[in-house]
Amino acid sequence: MSELTLDVQGLSTHFLTRGGVVKAVEDISFSVPRGRVLGLVGESGSGKSVTGFSVIGLVDPPGQIVRGKILFQGRDLTKLDERELRDLRGNRIAMIFQDPMMTLNPVLRIDTQMIETVLAHEKVPREAARQRARDALGMVGIPSPDERLVSYPHQFSGGMRQRVAIAIALLHRPDLIIADEPTTALDVTIQAQILAEVQKLAREVGTALIWITHDLSVIAGLADDIAVMYAGRIVESGSVSEVLDRPMHPYTHGLIGSVPSRNARGTRLRQIPGMTPSMLNLGPGCAFRARCARADAACAADPQQSTPVAGRTLRCFHPQLEVTA
Amino acid sequence: MTTWMLRRLIQAAFVMLVMTVIVFIGVNVIGDPVEILISPEADQAERARAVAALGLDKPLWEQYWRFLSGALQGDLGRSFVFNEPALKLIAQRMPATLELAITAVLLSVIIGIPLGLYAGLKPNSIGGRIIMGGSILGFSLPTFWVGLMLIMVFAVQLGWLPSTGRGPTRELFGVHWSFLTWDGLRHMALPALNLALGNIALVLRLTRAGVRENLPMDYVKFARAKGISPNRVVFVHVLKNILIPIVTVVGLEIGGLIAFAVVTESVFAWPGMGKLIIDSINVLDRPVIVAYLMMIVLLFVVINLIVDLLYTVLDPRVRLETKE
Amino acid sequence: MSATSQEAAPMPPKQETPFRRFISEYSESPVAVVSFIVVVLIVAIALLAPWISPQDPYDLAQLDIMDGRQPPGSRSMETGLFFWLGTDDQGRDMLSGIMYGLRISLGVGVGSAVIACIIGSALGLIAAFAGGKVDTGIMRLVDLQLSFPAILVALMILAFLGKGVMNVMLALVIVEWARFARTARSAALVEARREYMEAAKCLALPQWRLVFRHMLPNCMPPIIVIFTILVARSITLEATLSFLGLGVPITEPSLGLLIANGYQYMLSGKYWISFYPGIALLVTIMAINLVGDQMRDVLNPRLKR
C-alpha cells in the first residue's frame, strides 16, 4: 500500500445560520493514496462540494470546520493558519471548479491569471513564469498557447476555459487536486477528452485526485475508489469495482439503478422515491430512512460506520448483501 | 468600430443642433430680445435701427440661421457687461471650473473607493455602518448649505483654510492654474470637497455594492484557491471588475459636476464659468448666457462620447463586440 | 384529515386591507415612524405659520432696525419680544422667518411635484399604452431631459423666464416630469401584462376607462414613492436656486433665500442668520427622504417574500 496523500478523519463542517445549524458535512472519513483517484458521489446538496472546500480551507462563513482532522501528507490542515494554508493552495493542493464560465476572472488576461499563480508560490523571473504558463497550456492540449495567453476568458469556449483552469491547477504539479464536478457543464465529447487527459496527468505526475460528481458513469471510468455521500455523511465507500458491482447501501443501490445506460431499452428508469431531506436542523437517525424500502424502527438511531468487507465501509442497519442488479 | 464612432458622432451633432434650437427659441421667442438688447431710453428711430442691425425684423428661420452660422464660426455675440466676445469670456473662466471639477472627481474616487471597499468587505462592522449612514447624508444634504458649513467650520471657526476666492495661480500652457501653488491648493480644498461630496457618496455606494456582488462569485473563490494573497484578490481581481461601472458613472458625472459647480463657485466666490453665468443671469447678459449654455451642452456631448470610448477600452467583452 | 386542518386554520384578521398592511409594515422601522411624525409637524408649522409665529416677519411695522442681528436668546429693546433664534439684518425674528420660509419652500416643492406628477404620469401612461411612435417620441424626450443635470435645466429655464415663484415652479415641473413619466411607464408596462387587464379588455371597456380606472390605481405605489423623493429634491433645488438669487423674490423668502441673506454675516461670526434656516431645511429634506425610503422598501414587490 502506497503512502496516503490525504487522510480525512471524522470531519464535520457545519453552517451556523440564523435559522439553525446546517450539518453540511458530518463525521466523514476517507483517504486518498498517492496517484489514485477517489470519486466522491452524491446528489446536489449532499455535502460533496463542502467536503472539497473544507480540505482546501475555503469554507465561507457562516460555515466552519467544527471537528475532525484533515491530514495532508501527515500535516493536519485544520491546525494551520491562513498564511500556511495559502502557501499550500494552488501549490501543493489545487482545485478545479464546476462552471468554467465563472471561474476565470472575466476582465483579466489569461497570462495575468496564470503568472500570478506561479509567482504566488515561487520566486522566479516573470519570463520564466510565463514559460511555465505556456507549457501548462500546451500540456492540457490548447493549441497555439502563445496566442491564447494574451486572450481574455470570453474568447474561449467552455471546454477551453476548463482546460485553462486545469492548466492553472497543474502549474505547480500539486500533490492533490480536488475537482468539483469539472465536466458537468461541458459537452459529452469534451467531457470524455478532459477525463482522459486528467487521468493521464494524474498517473504521470503521481497526483492524488478527488473527483466530485453526481455522475456515476464518470466515476466508473475514471476513479479507483468511491465514496457515496448522502445528507452530509459517507454512507458507503470502497473500491469502484466492488461498490458498483456489489452495492450494499440501499441508497447506492438506488443510484446505480437510476443510471440510464444500465437499464434495458424500453423499460422505465428506476428512481429513488421521495426527496433529499432539508439539511437544516436535521435530527438523528439515518437520513435516508424516509425514502428507504428497508427502513424500520432501528433506523431512527444513527447507524455507525461498519466494515463489512476489508477495504469497504458502510453506514446502514439493513445492508443489501446479495446481488440484485 | 468606425461605423459605431460615426453613428455616435452623428447622434452628438444632432443633440447639439436640437440644443441650438431650444436655446434660440428660449432667448428669442420666450424672452423679448428687443427689450433686453436695446436701451429703454432709445427713441423710435434708434430702436428701429437697432432692430434692423440685430436682424430682428427678419423672419424667425432667417434669424435662427444667422445665429447658427455665427455659432459655427464661434461667434455668439458680445457681452453687454464686459464688452468682449461672450465665448472668449467663457473660455477664460473655463480652466478654473475644469480644475475644480477634475479635483472633485479625483477626490470622489480617492475617498469613495477605499471607503466603499471597507464597507463592502466588512458590511456589519461599526465602521461599515457609519460609512453607509454618512453616504445618505452626502446624497441628501444641499450642496450650498454644506459649503456654508465648511466655510463656517474650517475658515471662520478653525481658521485653517481660506474661505473664498481662488488664491494665487501659476501659468502652465498659457492657462492659469491653482493647483501649482500651495496657497492655490489651500484655496481649492474646501470648494473641491464641497463639490465632490455627492459623488463621494455615489462612488462609495457603487463600490460597496460591487464588492458585495463580486465576493461570492466563483472567480474570487478560484483566485483564492490559487493561493494568491488576499490583497491581490481584492485589489486586482475584484477591483478591476468593479472599476468598469464606476468609471462609467464617474465619467458621466463629470458633466454634472461642471454644471453643479455653479453652486459651489457661488458659495466660495470661485471665479469660474459657473459664477460668471449666475452673475450674467442676474444682470441679463444674454450673449454670455447663450454662450455658456452652448458650451456646456458641447462639454456634455463630448464627455458622453469619451465615456463610451473608455468603457469599450476597459471592458474586454464590450471591446470584442464592437470589433466584430 | 383535511376537514380537521381546515377547521383548525386561523381565521384571517378581520380587516386585512392593503392600507392596514402598509401601515403595519411601515411601522416596523422606528426611524421611519419618527420621520413621518417630523414631516407631519413640519407641514403643520408651514400651514399654521400665520397663527403660531411670534411675529409677522413681513409686516414692516413690526420690525425695528435696532433689533438687527441680535444673537439667539436675546430680547427686543422695543417690544420685549424674545428672539429664540436671533434676528436677521432687518431685525426680523428668525423663528418667524423660518416658519414663513417653510410655507414657501414646502408650497413650491409640493406644488411643483404635484403638477409634474400629473403631467408626467399621464404622459408615461400614454406612452405605455399607445406604444409605437408615441412611446418612442415621449421616451426620447425623457432620455434627453434626464441626460442633463436638473440644476442646468432649471438654470436654463430661469435664464429665459427670469425669477419669480411661478417661474421657479415651472422650472421644477419641467425638471421633474420626466422621472414621473419614466416611472409610470415602466409600472404600466408591468401592469399591462397582468390578467386583470386581459379581463378588462375582454369586456370591451373604453380605453380611457381601462387606463385610468384599472391601470392607474395599480401603478400608484411606485409613483407615490418617486413623488416623495421628488418633493425632497424639489425643495432642495428650489432652495439652491433661491440661494443663487435665481429663485423666489425677496418679498417671498423661502428657506434658501433666508440662508443666502445670512451668508454675508457668517464670515463675521453671526452664524445664526444662515444656520437655523439651514437646519430647518435639512430636517425637512432628511425626514421626507427617510419616509420615502421606507415607503419604497415596503411597497417594493421585489423585497416581498
Coordinates of C-alpha atoms in Angstrom, one line a residue, chain C residues 61 170 238 255 286:
Chain C
A61 CA -44.4 97.9 11.1
L170 CA -42.5 75.9 -13.9
E238 CA -35.7 75.5 -5.0
L255 CA -35.5 78.9 3.4
M286 CA -34.0 64.3 5.6

